[in-house]
Each structure stands twice: as C-alpha cells, then as structure tokens.
mmCIF file of C-alpha atoms in Angstrom:
data_model
loop_
_atom_site.group_PDB
_atom_site.id
_atom_site.type_symbol
_atom_site.label_atom_id
_atom_site.label_comp_id
_atom_site.label_asym_id
_atom_site.label_seq_id
_atom_site.Cartn_x
_atom_site.Cartn_y
_atom_site.Cartn_z
ATOM 1 C CA GLY A 1 7.876 0.600 -26.278
ATOM 2 C CA ARG A 2 4.931 2.252 -24.445
ATOM 3 C CA ALA A 3 6.655 5.511 -24.029
ATOM 4 C CA HIS A 4 7.202 5.647 -27.819
ATOM 5 C CA MET A 5 3.534 4.714 -28.372
ATOM 6 C CA LEU A 6 2.414 7.614 -25.976
ATOM 7 C CA ASN A 7 4.839 9.955 -27.939
ATOM 8 C CA GLU A 8 3.293 8.959 -31.338
ATOM 9 C CA MET A 9 -0.249 9.566 -29.927
ATOM 10 C CA VAL A 10 0.566 13.030 -28.842
ATOM 11 C CA ARG A 11 2.383 13.849 -32.172
ATOM 12 C CA GLY A 12 -0.655 12.300 -34.058
ATOM 13 C CA ASP A 13 1.527 10.983 -36.996
ATOM 14 C CA PHE A 14 1.434 7.320 -36.613
ATOM 15 C CA VAL A 15 -1.073 6.756 -33.844
ATOM 16 C CA LYS A 16 -4.544 8.184 -34.496
ATOM 17 C CA GLY A 17 -7.509 8.913 -32.118
ATOM 18 C CA GLY A 18 -5.443 10.800 -29.361
ATOM 19 C CA TRP A 19 -6.519 10.213 -25.740
ATOM 20 C CA LYS A 20 -9.422 7.804 -27.089
ATOM 21 C CA SER A 21 -6.779 5.503 -28.924
ATOM 22 C CA LYS A 22 -7.610 1.930 -28.527
ATOM 23 C CA VAL A 23 -4.148 0.916 -29.513
ATOM 24 C CA VAL A 24 -2.591 3.000 -26.639
ATOM 25 C CA ALA A 25 -5.092 1.608 -24.306
ATOM 26 C CA GLU A 26 -4.123 -2.034 -25.280
ATOM 27 C CA SER A 27 -0.375 -1.077 -25.011
ATOM 28 C CA LEU A 28 -0.916 0.200 -21.467
ATOM 29 C CA ASP A 29 -3.229 -2.619 -20.191
ATOM 30 C CA LEU A 30 -0.673 -4.933 -19.010
ATOM 31 C CA CYS A 31 1.470 -2.328 -17.413
ATOM 32 C CA LEU A 32 1.366 -3.187 -13.668
ATOM 33 C CA GLY A 33 1.867 0.262 -12.361
ATOM 34 C CA CYS A 34 4.709 -0.988 -10.383
ATOM 35 C CA LYS A 35 7.056 2.040 -11.088
ATOM 36 C CA GLY A 36 9.933 -0.332 -11.753
ATOM 37 C CA CYS A 37 10.512 1.698 -15.151
ATOM 38 C CA LYS A 38 11.083 4.790 -13.191
ATOM 39 C CA LYS A 39 13.940 3.281 -11.172
ATOM 40 C CA GLU A 40 15.569 1.209 -14.153
ATOM 41 C CA CYS A 41 15.055 3.845 -16.988
ATOM 42 C CA PRO A 42 18.268 5.973 -17.395
ATOM 43 C CA VAL A 43 15.858 9.028 -17.802
ATOM 44 C CA GLY A 44 13.367 8.089 -15.291
ATOM 45 C CA VAL A 45 10.309 7.373 -17.589
ATOM 46 C CA ASP A 46 7.360 6.755 -15.309
ATOM 47 C CA ILE A 47 4.829 4.930 -17.363
ATOM 48 C CA ALA A 48 2.667 4.271 -14.305
ATOM 49 C CA THR A 49 1.995 8.021 -14.075
ATOM 50 C CA TYR A 50 1.596 8.225 -17.792
ATOM 51 C CA LYS A 51 -0.892 5.516 -17.671
ATOM 52 C CA SER A 52 -2.846 7.369 -14.972
ATOM 53 C CA GLU A 53 -2.971 10.452 -17.173
ATOM 54 C CA PHE A 54 -4.150 8.410 -20.216
ATOM 55 C CA HIS A 55 -7.010 6.970 -18.008
ATOM 56 C CA SER A 56 -8.020 10.323 -16.727
ATOM 57 C CA HIS A 57 -9.020 11.248 -20.315
ATOM 58 C CA GLN A 58 -11.129 8.005 -20.717
ATOM 59 C CA SER A 59 -14.974 7.754 -20.167
ATOM 60 C CA LEU A 60 -16.341 5.672 -17.309
ATOM 61 C CA TRP A 61 -17.213 2.912 -19.684
ATOM 62 C CA ALA A 62 -13.703 2.847 -21.012
ATOM 63 C CA LYS A 63 -12.264 2.727 -17.577
ATOM 64 C CA GLY A 64 -14.266 -0.392 -16.588
ATOM 65 C CA ARG A 65 -16.269 -1.589 -13.536
ATOM 66 C CA THR A 66 -13.172 -1.985 -11.433
ATOM 67 C CA SER A 67 -12.572 1.824 -11.671
ATOM 68 C CA LEU A 68 -15.477 2.225 -9.451
ATOM 69 C CA SER A 69 -15.307 -0.822 -7.254
ATOM 70 C CA MET A 70 -11.564 -0.611 -6.554
ATOM 71 C CA GLY A 71 -10.728 3.037 -7.583
ATOM 72 C CA MET A 72 -13.355 4.363 -4.939
ATOM 73 C CA ILE A 73 -12.326 1.864 -2.392
ATOM 74 C CA GLY A 74 -11.538 4.967 -0.199
ATOM 75 C CA SER A 75 -15.244 5.745 -0.112
ATOM 76 C CA SER A 76 -16.743 2.302 -0.065
ATOM 77 C CA ALA A 77 -14.430 0.971 2.678
ATOM 78 C CA ARG A 78 -15.918 3.727 4.897
ATOM 79 C CA LEU A 79 -19.443 2.286 4.668
ATOM 80 C CA GLY A 80 -18.000 -1.300 4.783
ATOM 81 C CA THR A 81 -15.998 -0.652 7.992
ATOM 82 C CA ALA A 82 -19.231 0.857 9.619
ATOM 83 C CA ILE A 83 -21.213 -2.352 8.900
ATOM 84 C CA PRO A 84 -18.376 -5.133 8.450
ATOM 85 C CA GLY A 85 -20.665 -8.038 9.169
ATOM 86 C CA ILE A 86 -23.156 -7.077 6.432
ATOM 87 C CA ALA A 87 -20.332 -6.205 4.073
ATOM 88 C CA ASN A 88 -18.618 -9.438 4.542
ATOM 89 C CA PHE A 89 -21.934 -11.307 4.182
ATOM 90 C CA PHE A 90 -22.485 -9.911 0.561
ATOM 91 C CA THR A 91 -18.710 -10.579 -0.371
ATOM 92 C CA HIS A 92 -18.312 -14.231 1.197
ATOM 93 C CA THR A 93 -21.651 -15.807 1.228
ATOM 94 C CA PRO A 94 -21.825 -18.497 -1.644
ATOM 95 C CA GLY A 95 -24.094 -17.085 -4.638
ATOM 96 C CA LEU A 96 -23.878 -13.532 -3.450
ATOM 97 C CA ARG A 97 -20.105 -13.492 -3.554
ATOM 98 C CA GLU A 98 -20.024 -14.458 -7.168
ATOM 99 C CA MET A 99 -22.606 -11.866 -8.045
ATOM 100 C CA ALA A 100 -20.524 -9.212 -6.007
ATOM 101 C CA ARG A 101 -17.173 -10.231 -7.978
ATOM 102 C CA PHE A 102 -18.742 -10.100 -11.342
ATOM 103 C CA VAL A 103 -20.415 -6.693 -10.571
ATOM 104 C CA ALA A 104 -17.072 -5.423 -9.452
ATOM 105 C CA GLY A 105 -15.098 -6.996 -12.179
ATOM 106 C CA ILE A 106 -12.961 -9.105 -9.722
ATOM 107 C CA SER A 107 -11.876 -12.463 -10.825
ATOM 108 C CA GLN A 108 -13.949 -15.415 -9.328
ATOM 109 C CA LYS A 109 -10.723 -17.077 -8.313
ATOM 110 C CA ARG A 110 -9.687 -14.140 -6.101
ATOM 111 C CA GLU A 111 -10.684 -14.023 -2.463
ATOM 112 C CA VAL A 112 -12.299 -10.605 -1.614
ATOM 113 C CA PRO A 113 -10.427 -9.283 1.686
ATOM 114 C CA ARG A 114 -12.743 -9.218 4.650
ATOM 115 C CA PHE A 115 -13.526 -6.210 6.650
ATOM 116 C CA ALA A 116 -12.174 -6.526 10.189
ATOM 117 C CA PRO A 117 -14.679 -6.454 12.964
ATOM 118 C CA GLU A 118 -13.222 -3.468 14.347
ATOM 119 C CA SER A 119 -11.181 -0.828 12.480
ATOM 120 C CA PHE A 120 -7.822 0.348 13.712
ATOM 121 C CA ARG A 121 -9.022 3.930 14.158
ATOM 122 C CA HIS A 122 -11.938 2.735 16.341
ATOM 123 C CA TRP A 123 -9.557 0.676 18.329
ATOM 124 C CA PHE A 124 -7.189 3.676 18.846
ATOM 125 C CA ARG A 125 -9.822 5.763 20.161
ATOM 126 C CA LYS A 126 -9.977 3.652 23.118
ATOM 127 C CA HIS A 127 -6.124 3.061 23.383
ATOM 128 C CA LYS A 128 -4.526 4.815 26.349
ATOM 129 C CA PRO A 129 -1.060 6.227 25.169
ATOM 130 C CA LEU A 130 1.987 5.011 27.107
ATOM 131 C CA HIS A 131 4.121 8.143 26.698
ATOM 132 C CA PRO A 132 1.776 11.238 26.363
ATOM 133 C CA GLN A 133 4.712 13.513 26.965
ATOM 134 C CA GLY A 134 6.825 11.715 24.464
ATOM 135 C CA GLU A 135 8.132 12.973 21.191
ATOM 136 C CA LYS A 136 5.086 13.118 18.822
ATOM 137 C CA VAL A 137 4.806 10.931 15.464
ATOM 138 C CA VAL A 138 1.783 10.656 13.261
ATOM 139 C CA LEU A 139 0.650 7.141 12.486
ATOM 140 C CA PHE A 140 -1.276 7.469 9.211
ATOM 141 C CA PRO A 141 -4.349 5.259 9.141
ATOM 142 C CA ASP A 142 -4.307 4.125 5.374
ATOM 143 C CA VAL A 143 -7.530 2.402 4.353
ATOM 144 C CA PHE A 144 -6.171 -0.927 3.525
ATOM 145 C CA ASN A 145 -4.580 -1.624 7.067
ATOM 146 C CA ASP A 146 -7.218 0.360 8.902
ATOM 147 C CA CYS A 147 -10.116 -1.537 7.516
ATOM 148 C CA PHE A 148 -8.798 -4.964 6.646
ATOM 149 C CA LEU A 149 -5.714 -5.604 8.459
ATOM 150 C CA PRO A 150 -5.724 -3.501 11.616
ATOM 151 C CA GLU A 151 -3.341 -5.626 13.487
ATOM 152 C CA SER A 152 -0.505 -4.054 11.375
ATOM 153 C CA LEU A 153 -1.164 -0.608 12.541
ATOM 154 C CA LYS A 154 -1.804 -1.829 16.092
ATOM 155 C CA SER A 155 1.866 -3.278 15.897
ATOM 156 C CA CYS A 156 2.986 -0.005 14.578
ATOM 157 C CA VAL A 157 1.621 1.556 17.764
ATOM 158 C CA PHE A 158 3.268 -1.116 19.948
ATOM 159 C CA VAL A 159 6.672 -0.594 18.278
ATOM 160 C CA LEU A 160 6.603 3.131 18.432
ATOM 161 C CA GLU A 161 5.570 3.420 21.928
ATOM 162 C CA HIS A 162 8.286 0.912 22.877
ATOM 163 C CA TYR A 163 10.792 3.480 21.627
ATOM 164 C CA GLY A 164 8.928 6.210 23.710
ATOM 165 C CA PHE A 165 7.090 8.073 21.196
ATOM 166 C CA GLN A 166 3.703 9.652 21.485
ATOM 167 C CA VAL A 167 1.482 8.293 18.723
ATOM 168 C CA ILE A 168 -1.006 10.584 17.001
ATOM 169 C CA VAL A 169 -3.646 9.166 14.748
ATOM 170 C CA PRO A 170 -5.776 11.652 12.610
ATOM 171 C CA LYS A 171 -9.608 11.112 13.680
ATOM 172 C CA GLU A 172 -10.919 12.210 10.385
ATOM 173 C CA TRP A 173 -11.641 9.761 7.449
ATOM 174 C CA LEU A 174 -8.789 10.442 4.918
ATOM 175 C CA GLY A 175 -9.753 8.072 2.180
ATOM 176 C CA ALA A 176 -7.245 6.519 -0.462
ATOM 177 C CA VAL A 177 -5.354 8.441 -3.090
ATOM 178 C CA ARG A 178 -3.499 5.523 -4.688
ATOM 179 C CA PRO A 179 -6.460 3.953 -5.999
ATOM 180 C CA LEU A 180 -7.965 6.927 -7.700
ATOM 181 C CA LEU A 181 -4.835 7.733 -9.270
ATOM 182 C CA HIS A 182 -4.278 4.214 -10.604
ATOM 183 C CA PHE A 183 -7.684 4.328 -12.596
ATOM 184 C CA GLY A 184 -7.189 8.078 -13.670
ATOM 185 C CA TRP A 185 -9.523 9.850 -11.151
ATOM 186 C CA ILE A 186 -6.586 12.558 -10.899
ATOM 187 C CA ALA A 187 -8.914 15.421 -9.994
ATOM 188 C CA LYS A 188 -10.579 13.308 -7.215
ATOM 189 C CA GLY A 189 -7.134 12.249 -5.935
ATOM 190 C CA ARG A 190 -5.828 15.836 -5.815
ATOM 191 C CA LYS A 191 -8.983 16.899 -3.863
ATOM 192 C CA GLN A 192 -8.400 13.904 -1.341
ATOM 193 C CA MET A 193 -4.930 14.822 -0.990
ATOM 194 C CA ARG A 194 -5.814 18.453 -0.324
ATOM 195 C CA LYS A 195 -7.916 17.270 2.763
ATOM 196 C CA ILE A 196 -5.181 15.042 3.959
ATOM 197 C CA LEU A 197 -2.877 18.012 3.929
ATOM 198 C CA GLU A 198 -5.403 20.177 5.651
ATOM 199 C CA VAL A 199 -5.723 17.704 8.415
ATOM 200 C CA LEU A 200 -2.045 17.037 8.849
ATOM 201 C CA LYS A 201 -0.921 20.733 8.445
ATOM 202 C CA PRO A 202 -0.633 21.696 12.203
ATOM 203 C CA LEU A 203 1.601 18.748 12.843
ATOM 204 C CA LEU A 204 3.662 19.148 9.683
ATOM 205 C CA GLU A 205 4.322 22.721 10.471
ATOM 206 C CA ASN A 206 5.817 21.485 13.802
ATOM 207 C CA ASP A 207 8.136 18.989 11.900
ATOM 208 C CA VAL A 208 6.352 15.820 13.219
ATOM 209 C CA PRO A 209 7.244 12.687 11.415
ATOM 210 C CA VAL A 210 4.346 10.885 9.620
ATOM 211 C CA ILE A 211 4.815 7.045 9.727
ATOM 212 C CA VAL A 212 2.965 5.176 7.020
ATOM 213 C CA ALA A 213 2.313 1.351 7.069
ATOM 214 C CA GLU A 214 1.334 0.859 3.419
ATOM 215 C CA PRO A 215 4.103 1.648 0.865
ATOM 216 C CA SER A 216 1.813 2.319 -1.869
ATOM 217 C CA THR A 217 0.426 5.184 0.279
ATOM 218 C CA ALA A 218 3.872 6.472 1.282
ATOM 219 C CA SER A 219 4.807 6.574 -2.463
ATOM 220 C CA VAL A 220 1.897 8.841 -3.030
ATOM 221 C CA PHE A 221 3.098 11.133 -0.316
ATOM 222 C CA ARG A 222 6.862 10.975 -1.568
ATOM 223 C CA ASP A 223 6.442 10.687 -5.285
ATOM 224 C CA GLU A 224 3.092 11.790 -6.818
ATOM 225 C CA LEU A 225 2.199 14.523 -4.493
ATOM 226 C CA GLY A 226 4.919 16.760 -6.068
ATOM 227 C CA MET A 227 3.158 16.375 -9.439
ATOM 228 C CA LEU A 228 -0.398 16.693 -7.844
ATOM 229 C CA LEU A 229 0.282 19.888 -5.910
ATOM 230 C CA PRO A 230 3.545 21.512 -7.174
ATOM 231 C CA GLY A 231 4.964 24.169 -5.010
ATOM 232 C CA ASP A 232 2.552 23.660 -2.195
ATOM 233 C CA ARG A 233 4.501 24.349 0.984
ATOM 234 C CA THR A 234 2.547 21.795 3.205
ATOM 235 C CA ALA A 235 2.844 19.111 0.421
ATOM 236 C CA ILE A 236 6.739 19.669 0.500
ATOM 237 C CA LYS A 237 6.808 19.071 4.199
ATOM 238 C CA LEU A 238 4.731 15.876 3.892
ATOM 239 C CA ARG A 239 6.996 14.677 1.231
ATOM 240 C CA LYS A 240 10.113 15.210 3.504
ATOM 241 C CA GLN A 241 8.549 14.069 6.728
ATOM 242 C CA THR A 242 6.791 10.712 5.403
ATOM 243 C CA LYS A 243 8.633 7.437 6.415
ATOM 244 C CA LEU A 244 7.992 3.902 6.287
ATOM 245 C CA LEU A 245 8.590 2.197 9.761
ATOM 246 C CA GLY A 246 11.670 0.580 8.786
ATOM 247 C CA GLU A 247 13.055 3.805 7.420
ATOM 248 C CA PHE A 248 12.167 5.609 10.366
ATOM 249 C CA ILE A 249 13.943 3.324 12.803
ATOM 250 C CA MET A 250 16.982 2.895 10.907
ATOM 251 C CA GLU A 251 17.299 6.746 10.133
ATOM 252 C CA ARG A 252 16.864 7.392 13.827
ATOM 253 C CA LYS A 253 19.501 4.604 14.670
ATOM 254 C CA LEU A 254 17.074 3.129 17.246
ATOM 255 C CA ALA A 255 18.289 0.036 19.261
ATOM 256 C CA LEU A 256 17.137 -3.025 17.524
ATOM 257 C CA PRO A 257 15.896 -6.068 19.305
ATOM 258 C CA ARG A 258 17.731 -9.490 18.876
ATOM 259 C CA MET A 259 15.995 -12.574 17.478
ATOM 260 C CA GLY A 260 17.628 -15.112 15.227
ATOM 261 C CA GLY A 261 15.921 -17.169 12.461
ATOM 262 C CA LYS A 262 15.162 -17.012 8.752
ATOM 263 C CA VAL A 263 12.802 -14.861 6.882
ATOM 264 C CA ILE A 264 11.665 -14.291 3.378
ATOM 265 C CA PHE A 265 11.181 -10.608 2.744
ATOM 266 C CA GLN A 266 8.903 -9.392 -0.354
ATOM 267 C CA GLY A 267 9.327 -5.650 -0.583
ATOM 268 C CA HIS A 268 6.534 -3.624 -2.323
ATOM 269 C CA CYS A 269 7.427 -2.635 -5.857
ATOM 270 C CA HIS A 270 6.847 0.946 -5.018
ATOM 271 C CA GLU A 271 9.045 0.480 -2.061
ATOM 272 C CA LYS A 272 11.782 -0.707 -4.491
ATOM 273 C CA ALA A 273 11.225 1.942 -6.913
ATOM 274 C CA VAL A 274 10.876 5.311 -5.019
ATOM 275 C CA LEU A 275 11.258 4.554 -1.333
ATOM 276 C CA LYS A 276 14.142 3.007 0.462
ATOM 277 C CA VAL A 277 13.588 -0.772 0.558
ATOM 278 C CA GLY A 278 17.257 -1.181 1.790
ATOM 279 C CA ALA A 279 16.277 0.086 5.060
ATOM 280 C CA MET A 280 14.031 -2.841 5.818
ATOM 281 C CA ARG A 281 16.523 -5.264 4.487
ATOM 282 C CA ASP A 282 19.169 -3.795 6.936
ATOM 283 C CA LEU A 283 16.661 -3.793 9.780
ATOM 284 C CA LEU A 284 15.894 -7.553 9.339
ATOM 285 C CA LYS A 285 19.516 -8.221 9.289
ATOM 286 C CA GLY A 286 20.305 -5.973 12.296
ATOM 287 C CA VAL A 287 17.778 -8.066 14.297
ATOM 288 C CA GLY A 288 19.761 -11.176 13.570
ATOM 289 C CA MET A 289 17.772 -12.668 10.775
ATOM 290 C CA GLU A 290 18.946 -14.544 7.603
ATOM 291 C CA VAL A 291 17.207 -12.788 4.911
ATOM 292 C CA SER A 292 16.272 -14.156 1.479
ATOM 293 C CA GLU A 293 14.195 -12.214 -1.276
ATOM 294 C CA PRO A 294 13.081 -14.622 -3.848
ATOM 295 C CA GLU A 295 11.461 -11.888 -5.879
ATOM 296 C CA GLN A 296 13.450 -8.682 -6.786
ATOM 297 C CA GLY A 297 10.554 -7.228 -8.605
ATOM 298 C CA CYS A 298 6.846 -7.202 -8.507
ATOM 299 C CA CYS A 299 4.819 -10.020 -6.962
ATOM 300 C CA GLY A 300 2.230 -9.825 -9.790
ATOM 301 C CA MET A 301 -0.602 -8.365 -7.641
ATOM 302 C CA ALA A 302 0.161 -4.718 -8.251
ATOM 303 C CA GLY A 303 -2.633 -3.360 -6.288
ATOM 304 C CA ALA A 304 -5.932 -3.758 -8.291
ATOM 305 C CA PHE A 305 -4.299 -5.242 -11.103
ATOM 306 C CA GLY A 306 -4.103 -8.953 -9.819
ATOM 307 C CA PHE A 307 -7.734 -8.409 -8.555
ATOM 308 C CA GLU A 308 -9.155 -7.792 -12.168
ATOM 309 C CA ALA A 309 -10.780 -10.954 -13.875
ATOM 310 C CA LYS A 310 -8.985 -10.012 -17.006
ATOM 311 C CA HIS A 311 -5.499 -9.882 -15.309
ATOM 312 C CA TYR A 312 -5.931 -12.661 -12.751
ATOM 313 C CA ASP A 313 -3.914 -15.176 -14.903
ATOM 314 C CA ILE A 314 -0.956 -12.939 -15.689
ATOM 315 C CA ALA A 315 -0.820 -11.929 -12.130
ATOM 316 C CA MET A 316 -0.454 -15.394 -11.009
ATOM 317 C CA ARG A 317 1.939 -16.413 -13.662
ATOM 318 C CA ILE A 318 4.241 -13.470 -12.398
ATOM 319 C CA GLY A 319 3.726 -14.631 -8.834
ATOM 320 C CA GLU A 320 4.597 -18.144 -9.733
ATOM 321 C CA MET A 321 7.963 -17.007 -11.272
ATOM 322 C CA ASN A 322 9.658 -16.596 -7.871
ATOM 323 C CA ILE A 323 7.803 -15.474 -4.848
ATOM 324 C CA LEU A 324 5.000 -18.012 -4.547
ATOM 325 C CA PRO A 325 7.093 -21.099 -5.108
ATOM 326 C CA GLY A 326 9.786 -19.655 -2.777
ATOM 327 C CA VAL A 327 7.339 -19.165 0.026
ATOM 328 C CA ARG A 328 5.875 -22.622 -0.469
ATOM 329 C CA LYS A 329 9.461 -24.307 -0.272
ATOM 330 C CA ALA A 330 10.154 -22.516 2.973
ATOM 331 C CA PRO A 331 9.728 -24.400 6.087
ATOM 332 C CA GLU A 332 7.152 -23.088 8.718
ATOM 333 C CA SER A 333 9.865 -21.679 10.965
ATOM 334 C CA THR A 334 10.727 -19.231 8.278
ATOM 335 C CA MET A 335 8.956 -16.000 8.669
ATOM 336 C CA ILE A 336 7.429 -14.300 5.838
ATOM 337 C CA VAL A 337 7.570 -10.209 5.867
ATOM 338 C CA SER A 338 6.023 -7.998 3.489
ATOM 339 C CA ASP A 339 4.457 -4.541 4.088
ATOM 340 C CA GLY A 340 2.420 -4.068 0.855
ATOM 341 C CA PHE A 341 -1.324 -4.961 1.236
ATOM 342 C CA SER A 342 -1.311 -6.274 -2.372
ATOM 343 C CA CYS A 343 1.939 -8.444 -1.820
ATOM 344 C CA ARG A 344 0.281 -10.068 1.266
ATOM 345 C CA THR A 345 -2.831 -10.737 -0.572
ATOM 346 C CA GLN A 346 -0.980 -12.382 -3.336
ATOM 347 C CA ILE A 347 1.175 -14.468 -1.018
ATOM 348 C CA VAL A 348 -2.021 -15.622 0.991
ATOM 349 C CA GLY A 349 -3.930 -16.448 -2.163
ATOM 350 C CA GLY A 350 -1.133 -18.294 -3.698
ATOM 351 C CA THR A 351 0.320 -20.298 -0.941
ATOM 352 C CA LYS A 352 -2.022 -20.007 2.177
ATOM 353 C CA ARG A 353 0.828 -18.703 4.428
ATOM 354 C CA THR A 354 0.206 -15.586 6.231
ATOM 355 C CA PRO A 355 2.918 -12.775 5.866
ATOM 356 C CA LEU A 356 3.770 -10.446 8.892
ATOM 357 C CA HIS A 357 3.800 -6.834 8.393
ATOM 358 C CA SER A 358 7.334 -5.313 9.329
ATOM 359 C CA ALA A 359 5.665 -3.777 12.449
ATOM 360 C CA GLU A 360 4.204 -7.289 13.492
ATOM 361 C CA PHE A 361 7.577 -8.944 12.961
ATOM 362 C CA LEU A 362 9.254 -6.042 15.156
ATOM 363 C CA GLN A 363 6.639 -6.453 17.829
ATOM 364 C CA LYS A 364 7.414 -10.362 17.898
ATOM 365 C CA ALA A 365 11.255 -9.611 18.102
ATOM 366 C CA ILE A 366 10.897 -7.046 20.795
ATOM 367 C CA GLN A 367 8.734 -9.343 22.940
ATOM 368 C CA TYR A 368 11.149 -12.238 22.260
ATOM 369 C CA SER A 369 14.274 -9.992 23.061
ATOM 370 C CA GLU A 370 12.611 -8.786 26.304
ATOM 371 C CA GLN A 371 11.610 -12.395 27.437
ATOM 372 C CA HIS A 372 15.292 -13.558 26.925
ATOM 373 C CA ALA A 373 16.988 -10.415 28.233
ATOM 374 C CA HIS A 374 18.053 -12.316 31.417
#
C-alpha cells in the first residue's frame, strides 16, 4: 500500500503535493524501518529506503524534533561521552529529565540510555593486545556500544583475542550513519560514510575483516552503502568484508566453547532482513544451548521509532505481542541474547531483564568451558 502511494505521488495523478504530500507522510509514519518488506516482498520493495528518501525532501519542521535529537546522535554522543556525568545529570535528574525528553521529542515513559562512565574507545587505548602478531581484524566502534554499552565491545575484544586475532580499533570518531539515514539526512550520511571509508581504506585494501557489534550499523555497510556510493571501490570492499561477530566465527569455522542451558534469542530486524541471522542461531546451538525465539519479526523499538512520544504506545503493543511476555515468562536461569541496541533497550524497558550481547554470551561460554575443561 505504501509503495502504491509513493508511485501515485511520483505520477501526480491521484496524490497531489509531491514530496510535500501530507497524505504520503501519514502513510509512511508507522513504517518501522525494519526492512522486513525487503526480505518478504517478491521483488524486494524496500519501503525503509523509500521513507528515507521521502524525509530527505522535508523541511526541518516537518522532520520533527527527534530528527535532531536522535538523527544527530553521532554528533551529540561525542559531546556526551566526553562529559558523561553532566550529560546523565540532565537526562536523569527529576524535573530536568522530563524537560529534556520533551525538547527531544522522546516519550516521558521511555528511559533515556545513560552514557557509560568510560567509553570503549577510551578503554581500548589503555588495553594491551594479547596477540600483536596475530591476524588483524578491525572492531568497528559503533556509537551505541561505544558510548552507552561498552561492555559489548570489550567482550568482542575478549572473544577475538581468545581466537588469536590482533584487534584494531580506529582512533578517529566515526559518528553514526544509520540515524542520519532514518531521518532523511542522506547527504550528511553520505559524507559521514566517506569519512569512515577514508579511515578504513588502508586496512580494507589489505583485506582485513571488519567486525561490527551493532546490526543496524552492519546493515548500512552491507546494504545502504551500495546506494550511497555506487561503484566506489573501497565501499565495495567494506560491503564484502563487514561481518557480525557470529557470522565471522561461523564462516571461519572457529571452535565453539560448550555450555548447556536455555536462551531466548532476539535477532535485530535488519539482521533478519539483510544480514545472516541464521549464523547466530547456529552458534548458540553449537555452544549447546536450547534456543527459543518468541519474536520472528521486529521487537517494536525499531531504533528511534520506539523512543518517539507519538510512537511509544504502538511500539509497546508490538513488543507485547511476543518478545516481552516471552522474556517475562522465562526463568532467571534462561539467558536473553540480543545484539541490537534498540532490541536490548526495548527488553530492558518492558521486562527489567538485561539481555546479553552475543559477545558477552560468548565470553561467558568461553570462561565456563575453560573452567570445566578438566
């Protein structure tokens, strides 16, 4: 239906107003940007990308407050991670937090993520590599894990070094492309992508794999990058060399640790649509876990969508369909594994259970396996 609406807008016969059409804006409003349509549609119609293009033609006023507060998170997080105490004070102190949410267009019912006391990149600068002569892999420091959940990236380092790799982390601040594209800041996203390619080019030219902890970032590198910079040689290499941790481990056929138990797995919607979510399922089973997956689609958070005041209720209704009740019913002994920052935020907000990133799960499994080796 949305695709037909856009087609009619371009033709100008039934839908008037072109890119400024309020009817089209309303039809796209509840699109989660999950990319499920791209996978399910027989001809691969990608409404999420069409929505991004539509938003790129809108005024700042039409885009809304969240296009600045969340679309520009790659810039604001750079300041926040430099002064995490002050940033957290304004977003979590009663009175100030309500004002901050209102200004940002965030639901008053949604907890704003806290900046970590120390970012991952700051921690990594002090980290002594275990295998300075090992095969090189790049660990990309996406904004969400770098600034808010650095333990995920620290666990990635642990796992990669366990397998003998030399981990390289870019020192430069590389921002976030996905939020820019989500709100239609396509030119800014393309510029940010060029900076990322410039930094990674020497490593990409030497065929060094790029491991990404956040699926929505990996999907930019593997999917949108081809549209942002078509024919760019370095972009083509990044598309081929980008892997999620689970994909990388399974493709390399690395030896898996053994640890029995039950786990609820929530794959990120982009992981299901344009990446290889089956790799993580196979990895969990290979470790010896009994895997359940209550939600086959999107958890409802969908990046910025579930944070927005106007979308909070529908985001929670989607979450209450499968994943949130599934997690609540699970005993404490059942692990919850999810790589997506938005998925983990939705689960924490709706159940008070804290999911593990797959790297954190693997670190636990490796440590368990080593302790019980004899």
